């Protein structure tokens, strides 16, 4: 029977596994959209040391664990921007990304009163999933340093609205 998924904050000891999951998923689903320069830039951005540095700054990183195995990760910057959202292929389409986002937002909302909008720069591959998660495209696709992205935003209900 598959292990139930447990969600918790990322710890420095997770960095190697998180980096590996992201790099593998990126190479399969997103890398082909990028130039060589973009691929190298992205992979530098998710090296273990870079992830640990972000954990200690303005980024909230949560992981989804299936037993001892890493199933997914979310990185929310400044409580309002999804920097990374990756789910291992074997665990995709089971609600792991939805739950990671919900849990990150439940931490972000009290930390940022009045939070009414979360943004993401999605890969082309990610757009349909982000749409299902409530995001809408806010501008044209862009390419910066070989990285291709579609800006999207998700309006949140505020307590006043
Ligand atoms: C995008 C990604 C994070 C989704 O993770 P996931 O755990 O499979 O997503 P969930 O199961 O929580 O699904 C959330 C919603 O998106 C939909 N969805 C998920 N993947 C989808 C896909 N490839 N195409 C269309 N819809 C998709 C689901 O059906 C679900 O909608 P529903 O609840 O209304 O049925 C995962 O496919 C992934 O890691 N992809 C590679 C990396 C990537 O592109 N990340 C985002 C780039 S910034």
mmCIF file with all atom_site columns, C-alpha atoms and ligand atoms in Angstrom:
data_model
loop_
_atom_site.group_PDB
_atom_site.id
_atom_site.type_symbol
_atom_site.label_atom_id
_atom_site.label_alt_id
_atom_site.label_comp_id
_atom_site.label_asym_id
_atom_site.label_entity_id
_atom_site.label_seq_id
_atom_site.pdbx_PDB_ins_code
_atom_site.Cartn_x
_atom_site.Cartn_y
_atom_site.Cartn_z
_atom_site.occupancy
_atom_site.B_iso_or_equiv
_atom_site.pdbx_formal_charge
_atom_site.auth_seq_id
_atom_site.auth_comp_id
_atom_site.auth_asym_id
_atom_site.auth_atom_id
_atom_site.pdbx_PDB_model_num
ATOM   1   C CA  . UNK A 1 1   ? 0.000   0.000  0.000   1.00 0.00 ? 1   UNK A CA  1
ATOM   2   C CA  . UNK A 1 2   ? 1.404   3.455  -0.823  1.00 0.00 ? 2   UNK A CA  1
ATOM   3   C CA  . UNK A 1 3   ? 2.515   5.534  2.192   1.00 0.00 ? 3   UNK A CA  1
ATOM   4   C CA  . UNK A 1 4   ? 0.255   8.434  3.131   1.00 0.00 ? 4   UNK A CA  1
ATOM   5   C CA  . UNK A 1 5   ? 1.763   11.799 2.269   1.00 0.00 ? 5   UNK A CA  1
ATOM   6   C CA  . UNK A 1 6   ? 3.116   13.855 5.154   1.00 0.00 ? 6   UNK A CA  1
ATOM   7   C CA  . UNK A 1 7   ? 3.748   17.592 4.691   1.00 0.00 ? 7   UNK A CA  1
ATOM   8   C CA  . UNK A 1 8   ? 6.389   19.454 6.687   1.00 0.00 ? 8   UNK A CA  1
ATOM   9   C CA  . UNK A 1 9   ? 8.894   22.313 6.458   1.00 0.00 ? 9   UNK A CA  1
ATOM   10  C CA  . UNK A 1 10  ? 12.016  21.474 4.456   1.00 0.00 ? 10  UNK A CA  1
ATOM   11  C CA  . UNK A 1 11  ? 15.139  20.877 6.538   1.00 0.00 ? 11  UNK A CA  1
ATOM   12  C CA  . UNK A 1 12  ? 18.780  21.309 5.456   1.00 0.00 ? 12  UNK A CA  1
ATOM   13  C CA  . UNK A 1 13  ? 19.144  17.490 5.440   1.00 0.00 ? 13  UNK A CA  1
ATOM   14  C CA  . UNK A 1 14  ? 16.495  17.354 2.659   1.00 0.00 ? 14  UNK A CA  1
ATOM   15  C CA  . UNK A 1 15  ? 18.460  19.628 0.336   1.00 0.00 ? 15  UNK A CA  1
ATOM   16  C CA  . UNK A 1 16  ? 20.195  16.901 -1.715  1.00 0.00 ? 16  UNK A CA  1
ATOM   17  C CA  . UNK A 1 17  ? 16.946  15.013 -2.333  1.00 0.00 ? 17  UNK A CA  1
ATOM   18  C CA  . UNK A 1 18  ? 14.977  18.176 -3.083  1.00 0.00 ? 18  UNK A CA  1
ATOM   19  C CA  . UNK A 1 19  ? 17.623  19.371 -5.509  1.00 0.00 ? 19  UNK A CA  1
ATOM   20  C CA  . UNK A 1 20  ? 17.631  15.974 -7.247  1.00 0.00 ? 20  UNK A CA  1
ATOM   21  C CA  . UNK A 1 21  ? 13.840  15.799 -7.549  1.00 0.00 ? 21  UNK A CA  1
ATOM   22  C CA  . UNK A 1 22  ? 13.675  19.304 -9.015  1.00 0.00 ? 22  UNK A CA  1
ATOM   23  C CA  . UNK A 1 23  ? 16.580  18.723 -11.427 1.00 0.00 ? 23  UNK A CA  1
ATOM   24  C CA  . UNK A 1 24  ? 15.087  15.436 -12.690 1.00 0.00 ? 24  UNK A CA  1
ATOM   25  C CA  . UNK A 1 25  ? 11.582  16.831 -13.093 1.00 0.00 ? 25  UNK A CA  1
ATOM   26  C CA  . UNK A 1 26  ? 12.922  20.002 -14.685 1.00 0.00 ? 26  UNK A CA  1
ATOM   27  C CA  . UNK A 1 27  ? 14.964  18.016 -17.214 1.00 0.00 ? 27  UNK A CA  1
ATOM   28  C CA  . UNK A 1 28  ? 11.940  15.933 -18.158 1.00 0.00 ? 28  UNK A CA  1
ATOM   29  C CA  . UNK A 1 29  ? 9.197   18.560 -18.303 1.00 0.00 ? 29  UNK A CA  1
ATOM   30  C CA  . UNK A 1 30  ? 10.695  22.038 -18.561 1.00 0.00 ? 30  UNK A CA  1
ATOM   31  C CA  . UNK A 1 31  ? 14.322  21.928 -19.728 1.00 0.00 ? 31  UNK A CA  1
ATOM   32  C CA  . UNK A 1 32  ? 13.403  21.346 -23.387 1.00 0.00 ? 32  UNK A CA  1
ATOM   33  C CA  . UNK A 1 33  ? 11.565  24.738 -23.367 1.00 0.00 ? 33  UNK A CA  1
ATOM   34  C CA  . UNK A 1 34  ? 14.748  26.580 -22.315 1.00 0.00 ? 34  UNK A CA  1
ATOM   35  C CA  . UNK A 1 35  ? 17.970  27.512 -24.077 1.00 0.00 ? 35  UNK A CA  1
ATOM   36  C CA  . UNK A 1 36  ? 21.224  25.909 -22.890 1.00 0.00 ? 36  UNK A CA  1
ATOM   37  C CA  . UNK A 1 37  ? 21.939  29.109 -20.939 1.00 0.00 ? 37  UNK A CA  1
ATOM   38  C CA  . UNK A 1 38  ? 18.514  28.943 -19.291 1.00 0.00 ? 38  UNK A CA  1
ATOM   39  C CA  . UNK A 1 39  ? 18.963  25.294 -18.315 1.00 0.00 ? 39  UNK A CA  1
ATOM   40  C CA  . UNK A 1 40  ? 22.336  26.025 -16.674 1.00 0.00 ? 40  UNK A CA  1
ATOM   41  C CA  . UNK A 1 41  ? 20.956  29.058 -14.847 1.00 0.00 ? 41  UNK A CA  1
ATOM   42  C CA  . UNK A 1 42  ? 17.975  27.125 -13.514 1.00 0.00 ? 42  UNK A CA  1
ATOM   43  C CA  . UNK A 1 43  ? 20.081  24.177 -12.334 1.00 0.00 ? 43  UNK A CA  1
ATOM   44  C CA  . UNK A 1 44  ? 22.456  26.527 -10.460 1.00 0.00 ? 44  UNK A CA  1
ATOM   45  C CA  . UNK A 1 45  ? 19.418  28.068 -8.782  1.00 0.00 ? 45  UNK A CA  1
ATOM   46  C CA  . UNK A 1 46  ? 18.363  24.661 -7.350  1.00 0.00 ? 46  UNK A CA  1
ATOM   47  C CA  . UNK A 1 47  ? 21.732  23.339 -6.167  1.00 0.00 ? 47  UNK A CA  1
ATOM   48  C CA  . UNK A 1 48  ? 21.489  22.073 -2.558  1.00 0.00 ? 48  UNK A CA  1
ATOM   49  C CA  . UNK A 1 49  ? 23.469  25.003 -1.114  1.00 0.00 ? 49  UNK A CA  1
ATOM   50  C CA  . UNK A 1 50  ? 21.276  27.513 -2.948  1.00 0.00 ? 50  UNK A CA  1
ATOM   51  C CA  . UNK A 1 51  ? 18.131  25.850 -1.554  1.00 0.00 ? 51  UNK A CA  1
ATOM   52  C CA  . UNK A 1 52  ? 19.484  25.941 2.008   1.00 0.00 ? 52  UNK A CA  1
ATOM   53  C CA  . UNK A 1 53  ? 20.400  29.602 1.595   1.00 0.00 ? 53  UNK A CA  1
ATOM   54  C CA  . UNK A 1 54  ? 16.836  30.366 0.469   1.00 0.00 ? 54  UNK A CA  1
ATOM   55  C CA  . UNK A 1 55  ? 15.372  28.425 3.410   1.00 0.00 ? 55  UNK A CA  1
ATOM   56  C CA  . UNK A 1 56  ? 17.261  30.781 5.696   1.00 0.00 ? 56  UNK A CA  1
ATOM   57  C CA  . UNK A 1 57  ? 16.067  33.932 3.960   1.00 0.00 ? 57  UNK A CA  1
ATOM   58  C CA  . UNK A 1 58  ? 12.671  35.124 2.761   1.00 0.00 ? 58  UNK A CA  1
ATOM   59  C CA  . UNK A 1 59  ? 11.548  31.780 1.297   1.00 0.00 ? 59  UNK A CA  1
ATOM   60  C CA  . UNK A 1 60  ? 9.155   29.246 2.812   1.00 0.00 ? 60  UNK A CA  1
ATOM   61  C CA  . UNK A 1 61  ? 9.955   25.709 1.650   1.00 0.00 ? 61  UNK A CA  1
ATOM   62  C CA  . UNK A 1 62  ? 7.639   22.800 2.402   1.00 0.00 ? 62  UNK A CA  1
ATOM   63  C CA  . UNK A 1 63  ? 8.144   19.195 1.386   1.00 0.00 ? 63  UNK A CA  1
ATOM   64  C CA  . UNK A 1 64  ? 5.712   16.322 0.820   1.00 0.00 ? 64  UNK A CA  1
ATOM   65  C CA  . UNK A 1 65  ? 7.044   12.966 2.041   1.00 0.00 ? 65  UNK A CA  1
ATOM   66  C CA  . UNK A 1 66  ? 5.770   9.505  1.109   1.00 0.00 ? 66  UNK A CA  1
ATOM   67  C CA  . UNK A 1 67  ? 7.420   7.568  3.921   1.00 0.00 ? 67  UNK A CA  1
ATOM   68  C CA  . UNK A 1 68  ? 11.145  8.217  3.532   1.00 0.00 ? 68  UNK A CA  1
ATOM   69  C CA  . UNK A 1 69  ? 10.709  9.255  -0.072  1.00 0.00 ? 69  UNK A CA  1
ATOM   70  C CA  . UNK A 1 70  ? 10.416  12.858 -1.197  1.00 0.00 ? 70  UNK A CA  1
ATOM   71  C CA  . UNK A 1 71  ? 7.236   13.344 -3.257  1.00 0.00 ? 71  UNK A CA  1
ATOM   72  C CA  . UNK A 1 72  ? 7.204   17.097 -3.824  1.00 0.00 ? 72  UNK A CA  1
ATOM   73  C CA  . UNK A 1 73  ? 8.319   20.572 -2.809  1.00 0.00 ? 73  UNK A CA  1
ATOM   74  C CA  . UNK A 1 74  ? 7.030   24.131 -2.851  1.00 0.00 ? 74  UNK A CA  1
ATOM   75  C CA  . UNK A 1 75  ? 9.075   27.312 -2.418  1.00 0.00 ? 75  UNK A CA  1
ATOM   76  C CA  . UNK A 1 76  ? 7.041   30.438 -1.630  1.00 0.00 ? 76  UNK A CA  1
ATOM   77  C CA  . UNK A 1 77  ? 9.034   33.703 -1.703  1.00 0.00 ? 77  UNK A CA  1
ATOM   78  C CA  . UNK A 1 78  ? 7.981   36.703 0.396   1.00 0.00 ? 78  UNK A CA  1
ATOM   79  C CA  . UNK A 1 79  ? 4.732   34.864 1.224   1.00 0.00 ? 79  UNK A CA  1
ATOM   80  C CA  . UNK A 1 80  ? 3.283   35.797 -2.159  1.00 0.00 ? 80  UNK A CA  1
ATOM   81  C CA  . UNK A 1 81  ? 5.263   34.289 -5.049  1.00 0.00 ? 81  UNK A CA  1
ATOM   82  C CA  . UNK A 1 82  ? 5.574   30.601 -5.930  1.00 0.00 ? 82  UNK A CA  1
ATOM   83  C CA  . UNK A 1 83  ? 9.257   30.238 -6.875  1.00 0.00 ? 83  UNK A CA  1
ATOM   84  C CA  . UNK A 1 84  ? 9.259   26.448 -7.249  1.00 0.00 ? 84  UNK A CA  1
ATOM   85  C CA  . UNK A 1 85  ? 6.558   23.783 -7.278  1.00 0.00 ? 85  UNK A CA  1
ATOM   86  C CA  . UNK A 1 86  ? 7.641   20.281 -8.221  1.00 0.00 ? 86  UNK A CA  1
ATOM   87  C CA  . UNK A 1 87  ? 6.056   16.896 -7.672  1.00 0.00 ? 87  UNK A CA  1
ATOM   88  C CA  . UNK A 1 88  ? 7.838   13.636 -8.452  1.00 0.00 ? 88  UNK A CA  1
ATOM   89  C CA  . UNK A 1 89  ? 6.404   11.933 -11.557 1.00 0.00 ? 89  UNK A CA  1
ATOM   90  C CA  . UNK A 1 90  ? 5.226   8.903  -9.530  1.00 0.00 ? 90  UNK A CA  1
ATOM   91  C CA  . UNK A 1 91  ? 3.165   11.153 -7.268  1.00 0.00 ? 91  UNK A CA  1
ATOM   92  C CA  . UNK A 1 92  ? 1.707   13.535 -9.831  1.00 0.00 ? 92  UNK A CA  1
ATOM   93  C CA  . UNK A 1 93  ? -2.062  13.949 -10.299 1.00 0.00 ? 93  UNK A CA  1
ATOM   94  C CA  . UNK A 1 94  ? -2.833  12.938 -6.715  1.00 0.00 ? 94  UNK A CA  1
ATOM   95  C CA  . UNK A 1 95  ? -3.359  16.397 -5.256  1.00 0.00 ? 95  UNK A CA  1
ATOM   96  C CA  . UNK A 1 96  ? 0.166   16.860 -3.850  1.00 0.00 ? 96  UNK A CA  1
ATOM   97  C CA  . UNK A 1 97  ? 0.749   20.261 -5.540  1.00 0.00 ? 97  UNK A CA  1
ATOM   98  C CA  . UNK A 1 98  ? -2.694  21.462 -4.464  1.00 0.00 ? 98  UNK A CA  1
ATOM   99  C CA  . UNK A 1 99  ? -1.988  20.492 -0.862  1.00 0.00 ? 99  UNK A CA  1
ATOM   100 C CA  . UNK A 1 100 ? 1.529   22.000 -0.869  1.00 0.00 ? 100 UNK A CA  1
ATOM   101 C CA  . UNK A 1 101 ? 0.083   25.291 -2.140  1.00 0.00 ? 101 UNK A CA  1
ATOM   102 C CA  . UNK A 1 102 ? -2.780  25.260 0.387   1.00 0.00 ? 102 UNK A CA  1
ATOM   103 C CA  . UNK A 1 103 ? -0.409  24.574 3.261   1.00 0.00 ? 103 UNK A CA  1
ATOM   104 C CA  . UNK A 1 104 ? 2.093   27.231 2.158   1.00 0.00 ? 104 UNK A CA  1
ATOM   105 C CA  . UNK A 1 105 ? -0.726  29.784 1.893   1.00 0.00 ? 105 UNK A CA  1
ATOM   106 C CA  . UNK A 1 106 ? -2.086  28.853 5.308   1.00 0.00 ? 106 UNK A CA  1
ATOM   107 C CA  . UNK A 1 107 ? 1.323   29.832 6.718   1.00 0.00 ? 107 UNK A CA  1
ATOM   108 C CA  . UNK A 1 108 ? 1.711   32.888 4.464   1.00 0.00 ? 108 UNK A CA  1
ATOM   109 C CA  . UNK A 1 109 ? -1.681  34.451 5.172   1.00 0.00 ? 109 UNK A CA  1
ATOM   110 C CA  . UNK A 1 110 ? -1.169  35.144 8.895   1.00 0.00 ? 110 UNK A CA  1
ATOM   111 C CA  . UNK A 1 111 ? 2.425   36.170 8.152   1.00 0.00 ? 111 UNK A CA  1
ATOM   112 C CA  . UNK A 1 112 ? 1.259   38.737 5.578   1.00 0.00 ? 112 UNK A CA  1
ATOM   113 C CA  . UNK A 1 113 ? -2.070  40.241 6.673   1.00 0.00 ? 113 UNK A CA  1
ATOM   114 C CA  . UNK A 1 114 ? -4.135  41.456 3.725   1.00 0.00 ? 114 UNK A CA  1
ATOM   115 C CA  . UNK A 1 115 ? -2.485  39.007 1.333   1.00 0.00 ? 115 UNK A CA  1
ATOM   116 C CA  . UNK A 1 116 ? -4.848  38.970 -1.642  1.00 0.00 ? 116 UNK A CA  1
ATOM   117 C CA  . UNK A 1 117 ? -2.751  37.786 -4.580  1.00 0.00 ? 117 UNK A CA  1
ATOM   118 C CA  . UNK A 1 118 ? -0.136  35.090 -5.191  1.00 0.00 ? 118 UNK A CA  1
ATOM   119 C CA  . UNK A 1 119 ? 1.970   35.127 -8.339  1.00 0.00 ? 119 UNK A CA  1
ATOM   120 C CA  . UNK A 1 120 ? 4.010   32.563 -10.245 1.00 0.00 ? 120 UNK A CA  1
ATOM   121 C CA  . UNK A 1 121 ? 6.180   32.546 -13.336 1.00 0.00 ? 121 UNK A CA  1
ATOM   122 C CA  . UNK A 1 122 ? 5.012   29.236 -14.766 1.00 0.00 ? 122 UNK A CA  1
ATOM   123 C CA  . UNK A 1 123 ? 6.702   26.969 -17.232 1.00 0.00 ? 123 UNK A CA  1
ATOM   124 C CA  . UNK A 1 124 ? 4.620   26.188 -20.328 1.00 0.00 ? 124 UNK A CA  1
ATOM   125 C CA  . UNK A 1 125 ? 4.147   22.691 -18.896 1.00 0.00 ? 125 UNK A CA  1
ATOM   126 C CA  . UNK A 1 126 ? 2.834   24.066 -15.604 1.00 0.00 ? 126 UNK A CA  1
ATOM   127 C CA  . UNK A 1 127 ? 0.132   26.371 -17.020 1.00 0.00 ? 127 UNK A CA  1
ATOM   128 C CA  . UNK A 1 128 ? -2.800  23.894 -17.119 1.00 0.00 ? 128 UNK A CA  1
ATOM   129 C CA  . UNK A 1 129 ? -2.100  22.737 -13.555 1.00 0.00 ? 129 UNK A CA  1
ATOM   130 C CA  . UNK A 1 130 ? -1.788  26.310 -12.266 1.00 0.00 ? 130 UNK A CA  1
ATOM   131 C CA  . UNK A 1 131 ? -5.063  27.172 -14.001 1.00 0.00 ? 131 UNK A CA  1
ATOM   132 C CA  . UNK A 1 132 ? -6.728  24.311 -12.145 1.00 0.00 ? 132 UNK A CA  1
ATOM   133 C CA  . UNK A 1 133 ? -5.211  25.714 -8.946  1.00 0.00 ? 133 UNK A CA  1
ATOM   134 C CA  . UNK A 1 134 ? -6.875  29.093 -9.582  1.00 0.00 ? 134 UNK A CA  1
ATOM   135 C CA  . UNK A 1 135 ? -4.118  31.046 -11.354 1.00 0.00 ? 135 UNK A CA  1
ATOM   136 C CA  . UNK A 1 136 ? -4.729  33.134 -14.474 1.00 0.00 ? 136 UNK A CA  1
ATOM   137 C CA  . UNK A 1 137 ? -2.207  34.407 -17.006 1.00 0.00 ? 137 UNK A CA  1
ATOM   138 C CA  . UNK A 1 138 ? -1.392  38.091 -16.385 1.00 0.00 ? 138 UNK A CA  1
ATOM   139 C CA  . UNK A 1 139 ? 0.888   38.852 -19.332 1.00 0.00 ? 139 UNK A CA  1
ATOM   140 C CA  . UNK A 1 140 ? 2.580   37.420 -22.404 1.00 0.00 ? 140 UNK A CA  1
ATOM   141 C CA  . UNK A 1 141 ? 5.154   34.616 -22.273 1.00 0.00 ? 141 UNK A CA  1
ATOM   142 C CA  . UNK A 1 142 ? 8.651   35.987 -21.722 1.00 0.00 ? 142 UNK A CA  1
ATOM   143 C CA  . UNK A 1 143 ? 12.196  34.668 -22.063 1.00 0.00 ? 143 UNK A CA  1
ATOM   144 C CA  . UNK A 1 144 ? 14.867  36.083 -19.729 1.00 0.00 ? 144 UNK A CA  1
ATOM   145 C CA  . UNK A 1 145 ? 18.406  34.617 -19.716 1.00 0.00 ? 145 UNK A CA  1
ATOM   146 C CA  . UNK A 1 146 ? 17.062  31.639 -21.684 1.00 0.00 ? 146 UNK A CA  1
ATOM   147 C CA  . UNK A 1 147 ? 14.343  30.941 -19.101 1.00 0.00 ? 147 UNK A CA  1
ATOM   148 C CA  . UNK A 1 148 ? 10.853  30.791 -20.620 1.00 0.00 ? 148 UNK A CA  1
ATOM   149 C CA  . UNK A 1 149 ? 7.947   31.732 -18.365 1.00 0.00 ? 149 UNK A CA  1
ATOM   150 C CA  . UNK A 1 150 ? 4.309   32.746 -18.329 1.00 0.00 ? 150 UNK A CA  1
ATOM   151 C CA  . UNK A 1 151 ? 3.373   35.254 -15.584 1.00 0.00 ? 151 UNK A CA  1
ATOM   152 C CA  . UNK A 1 152 ? 0.255   34.187 -13.676 1.00 0.00 ? 152 UNK A CA  1
ATOM   153 C CA  . UNK A 1 153 ? -1.589  35.292 -10.546 1.00 0.00 ? 153 UNK A CA  1
ATOM   154 C CA  . UNK A 1 154 ? -4.116  33.809 -8.173  1.00 0.00 ? 154 UNK A CA  1
ATOM   155 C CA  . UNK A 1 155 ? -6.545  36.150 -6.380  1.00 0.00 ? 155 UNK A CA  1
ATOM   156 C CA  . UNK A 1 156 ? -7.247  35.124 -2.827  1.00 0.00 ? 156 UNK A CA  1
ATOM   157 C CA  . UNK A 1 157 ? -10.362 35.844 -0.863  1.00 0.00 ? 157 UNK A CA  1
ATOM   158 C CA  . UNK A 1 158 ? -9.504  38.363 1.854   1.00 0.00 ? 158 UNK A CA  1
ATOM   159 C CA  . UNK A 1 159 ? -11.293 38.431 5.190   1.00 0.00 ? 159 UNK A CA  1
ATOM   160 C CA  . UNK A 1 160 ? -12.921 41.720 4.203   1.00 0.00 ? 160 UNK A CA  1
ATOM   161 C CA  . UNK A 1 161 ? -14.185 40.457 0.812   1.00 0.00 ? 161 UNK A CA  1
HETATM 162 C C1  . LIG B 2 .   ? 2.746   20.959 -12.238 1.00 0.00 ? 1   LIG B C1  1
HETATM 163 C C2  . LIG B 2 .   ? 2.894   19.969 -11.082 1.00 0.00 ? 1   LIG B C2  1
HETATM 164 C C3  . LIG B 2 .   ? 3.614   20.649 -9.925  1.00 0.00 ? 1   LIG B C3  1
HETATM 165 C C4  . LIG B 2 .   ? 1.495   19.517 -10.621 1.00 0.00 ? 1   LIG B C4  1
HETATM 166 O O1  . LIG B 2 .   ? 1.636   18.660 -9.497  1.00 0.00 ? 1   LIG B O1  1
HETATM 167 P P1  . LIG B 2 .   ? 0.525   17.582 -9.098  1.00 0.00 ? 1   LIG B P1  1
HETATM 168 O O2  . LIG B 2 .   ? 0.775   17.140 -7.701  1.00 0.00 ? 1   LIG B O2  1
HETATM 169 O O3  . LIG B 2 .   ? 0.468   16.540 -10.134 1.00 0.00 ? 1   LIG B O3  1
HETATM 170 O O4  . LIG B 2 .   ? -0.792  18.474 -9.135  1.00 0.00 ? 1   LIG B O4  1
HETATM 171 P P2  . LIG B 2 .   ? -2.172  18.125 -8.395  1.00 0.00 ? 1   LIG B P2  1
HETATM 172 O O5  . LIG B 2 .   ? -2.399  16.646 -8.427  1.00 0.00 ? 1   LIG B O5  1
HETATM 173 O O6  . LIG B 2 .   ? -2.224  18.800 -7.067  1.00 0.00 ? 1   LIG B O6  1
HETATM 174 O O7  . LIG B 2 .   ? -3.208  18.788 -9.378  1.00 0.00 ? 1   LIG B O7  1
HETATM 175 C C5  . LIG B 2 .   ? -3.710  20.115 -9.209  1.00 0.00 ? 1   LIG B C5  1
HETATM 176 C C6  . LIG B 2 .   ? -4.715  20.359 -10.317 1.00 0.00 ? 1   LIG B C6  1
HETATM 177 O O8  . LIG B 2 .   ? -4.014  20.502 -11.559 1.00 0.00 ? 1   LIG B O8  1
HETATM 178 C C7  . LIG B 2 .   ? -4.441  19.484 -12.489 1.00 0.00 ? 1   LIG B C7  1
HETATM 179 N N1  . LIG B 2 .   ? -3.202  19.039 -13.178 1.00 0.00 ? 1   LIG B N1  1
HETATM 180 C C8  . LIG B 2 .   ? -2.086  18.546 -12.612 1.00 0.00 ? 1   LIG B C8  1
HETATM 181 N N2  . LIG B 2 .   ? -1.173  18.275 -13.560 1.00 0.00 ? 1   LIG B N2  1
HETATM 182 C C9  . LIG B 2 .   ? -1.745  18.608 -14.736 1.00 0.00 ? 1   LIG B C9  1
HETATM 183 C C10 . LIG B 2 .   ? -1.298  18.537 -16.077 1.00 0.00 ? 1   LIG B C10 1
HETATM 184 N N3  . LIG B 2 .   ? -0.083  18.077 -16.393 1.00 0.00 ? 1   LIG B N3  1
HETATM 185 N N4  . LIG B 2 .   ? -2.147  18.961 -17.047 1.00 0.00 ? 1   LIG B N4  1
HETATM 186 C C11 . LIG B 2 .   ? -3.383  19.431 -16.750 1.00 0.00 ? 1   LIG B C11 1
HETATM 187 N N5  . LIG B 2 .   ? -3.858  19.517 -15.484 1.00 0.00 ? 1   LIG B N5  1
HETATM 188 C C12 . LIG B 2 .   ? -3.043  19.103 -14.493 1.00 0.00 ? 1   LIG B C12 1
HETATM 189 C C13 . LIG B 2 .   ? -5.050  18.392 -11.652 1.00 0.00 ? 1   LIG B C13 1
HETATM 190 O O9  . LIG B 2 .   ? -6.006  17.649 -12.378 1.00 0.00 ? 1   LIG B O9  1
HETATM 191 C C14 . LIG B 2 .   ? -5.679  19.180 -10.523 1.00 0.00 ? 1   LIG B C14 1
HETATM 192 O O10 . LIG B 2 .   ? -6.896  19.764 -10.902 1.00 0.00 ? 1   LIG B O10 1
HETATM 193 P P3  . LIG B 2 .   ? -8.287  19.263 -10.254 1.00 0.00 ? 1   LIG B P3  1
HETATM 194 O O11 . LIG B 2 .   ? -8.030  19.158 -8.779  1.00 0.00 ? 1   LIG B O11 1
HETATM 195 O O12 . LIG B 2 .   ? -9.216  20.352 -10.602 1.00 0.00 ? 1   LIG B O12 1
HETATM 196 O O13 . LIG B 2 .   ? -8.543  17.947 -10.891 1.00 0.00 ? 1   LIG B O13 1
HETATM 197 C C15 . LIG B 2 .   ? 3.677   18.697 -11.526 1.00 0.00 ? 1   LIG B C15 1
HETATM 198 O O14 . LIG B 2 .   ? 3.098   18.203 -12.721 1.00 0.00 ? 1   LIG B O14 1
HETATM 199 C C16 . LIG B 2 .   ? 5.138   18.953 -11.797 1.00 0.00 ? 1   LIG B C16 1
HETATM 200 O O15 . LIG B 2 .   ? 5.966   18.892 -10.886 1.00 0.00 ? 1   LIG B O15 1
HETATM 201 N N6  . LIG B 2 .   ? 5.479   19.254 -13.065 1.00 0.00 ? 1   LIG B N6  1
HETATM 202 C C17 . LIG B 2 .   ? 6.838   19.474 -13.478 1.00 0.00 ? 1   LIG B C17 1
HETATM 203 C C18 . LIG B 2 .   ? 7.360   20.754 -12.917 1.00 0.00 ? 1   LIG B C18 1
HETATM 204 C C19 . LIG B 2 .   ? 6.510   21.960 -13.241 1.00 0.00 ? 1   LIG B C19 1
HETATM 205 O O16 . LIG B 2 .   ? 6.124   22.185 -14.379 1.00 0.00 ? 1   LIG B O16 1
HETATM 206 N N7  . LIG B 2 .   ? 6.269   22.750 -12.192 1.00 0.00 ? 1   LIG B N7  1
HETATM 207 C C20 . LIG B 2 .   ? 5.568   23.993 -12.311 1.00 0.00 ? 1   LIG B C20 1
HETATM 208 C C21 . LIG B 2 .   ? 6.462   24.900 -13.065 1.00 0.00 ? 1   LIG B C21 1
HETATM 209 S S1  . LIG B 2 .   ? 6.783   26.410 -12.405 1.00 0.00 ? 1   LIG B S1  1
#
